[in-house]
Amino acid sequence: MHTIQEPAREIPVVRQADVLVVGGGPAGFVAATAAARLGADVVLVERYGCLGGLATGGLVLYMDAIFDKQGHQWIGGLPWETLDRLRAIGGLAEDGPTRPHADSELLQVVANELCTEAGVTLRLHSWATSAIVADGRLQGVIVESKSGRQAILAPVCIDATGDGDLAALAGAGYEMGYMRIGLNLKVGGVDRDRFRAFQREQPERMRQLDGELRDLGGCPLHPNTTPHSDIGVFWINVLGLSGRDASARPGASLHESFEGQLSTIDVEDLTYAEVELRRRLVRSLDLYRHNVPGFENVRLLAFAPQLGVRDSRHIIGQHTLTKTEVVADTAFADTVGMAGVSFADVGHYRIPYGCLVPRDVRGLLVAGRCISVDHWIIQSVRLIPPAMMTGQAAGTAAALAARDGVSPAEVDIATLQRQLAQDGVILQ
Ligand SMILES: Cc1cc2nc3c(=O)[nH]c(=O)nc-3n(C[C@H](O)[C@H](O)[C@H](O)COP(=O)(O)OP(=O)(O)OC[C@H]3O[C@@H](n4cnc5c(N)ncnc54)[C@H](O)[C@@H]3O)c2cc1C
């Protein structure tokens, strides 16, 4: 490939903190809040203008995996507090006791409040582009923004970018995960009661429509409740694309990966998905308008401003959680959180701290969908509440590491677990 040489530059160090969190999605804003509540001086860097990641900008609004199939609760702590705060301001729609759907805009406000009340310094519109590493230890990041190129330093950093950008930049090993790329929608003008009756009474016709949509080159749509569904507003979960060729594996499942699949860390594939999905979704909505009772007057209100990336890098940690361990209900001496499973009959699983500690880079923790797990349990770990749960564990561990002047790998596990339990995290 043709290359050019970039001249060396002096970069201003604009901030030195105890803990630096990169990525302000569910994992990141919770990690920053948890660390700041323990007294750490925390900076949170986010590339976009709001917090919440896919749970706000991606219009992904169902808070899955808090409960198991039997309705037993496995996630408490800051994720639960976030839902309580949302409920208090009318930002939660509850489709039954175990199916909470958040309002995308009010979740941004709640995330801001959690961070600012705890004393987190926010740096929005800032894209982490380089890692500052010396002797295998991460020292901070270089961010690019309207203010130019700037350095932020901290003895402990947390990668909550979803894609594991910071860990990869710092030289951590990783495996790629592939799932379909979606682009969620918000629509208005839906007659809720007629649509719900159709869903209840004609499930077979709903499934048939998915097939017709695929044949027409559209995308299956999954309309879901919002706090404003009484006035016709729904969010639509979109399964999306696996590869470039429209005919490539049309029936492939969400989690199946194969050669030629779109890469979520390739800018050309991301651009293709943004353009292609908009085209297909307009067509899909039109088919709904003409075939689904309650959708006759549907209006497109918004495409998600953030593309629906379900899976990308899994950073290789000191421990990699596997299907075998989950199915065997393995207990770990360093468990830092649990979550419920809705896609298989295993009930729940535990996350060991080793999944958050990268094998190859010191001074760094990972949180959210890029932690060290296999391609089976990622189906649950990547969901919003588990991402928040790992964020709380990483933020708490980072504050303890910064306070004690140790690397994350050396944090005292008993102290960490005591603190998490005190802060409402369910550990057993
Ligand atoms: C279409 C779709 C449907 C889904 N459905 C559900 C569902 O029904 N229920 C459920 O619970 N979950 C669902 N999920 C999964 C869930 O939304 C995500 O996996 C979850 O949001 C992961 O949280 P995270 O904090 O790890 O990452 P993200 O939400 O991706 O947040 C990462 C944050 O980091 C920022 N960032 C990234 N790179 C950089 C950088 N270099 N510098 C600075 N900032 C950066 C991003 O802007 C973002 O704010 C769905 C996902 C998709 C895509």
Coordinates of C-alpha atoms in Angstrom, one line a residue, residues 24 29 33 51-52 82 106-116:
G24 CA -19.2 6.6 27.2
F29 CA -20.6 5.8 31.9
T33 CA -19.5 6.8 37.9
L51 CA -23.5 9.3 26.6
G52 CA -25.2 5.9 26.4
T82 CA -30.0 3.7 36.3
L106 CA -33.9 10.5 28.9
L107 CA -31.2 7.8 29.3
Q108 CA -28.7 10.4 28.0
V109 CA -29.8 12.7 30.7
V110 CA -29.6 10.1 33.5
A111 CA -26.1 9.1 32.3
N112 CA -25.0 12.7 32.4
E113 CA -26.5 13.1 35.9
L114 CA -24.8 10.0 37.3
C115 CA -21.4 11.1 36.0
T116 CA -21.6 14.8 36.9

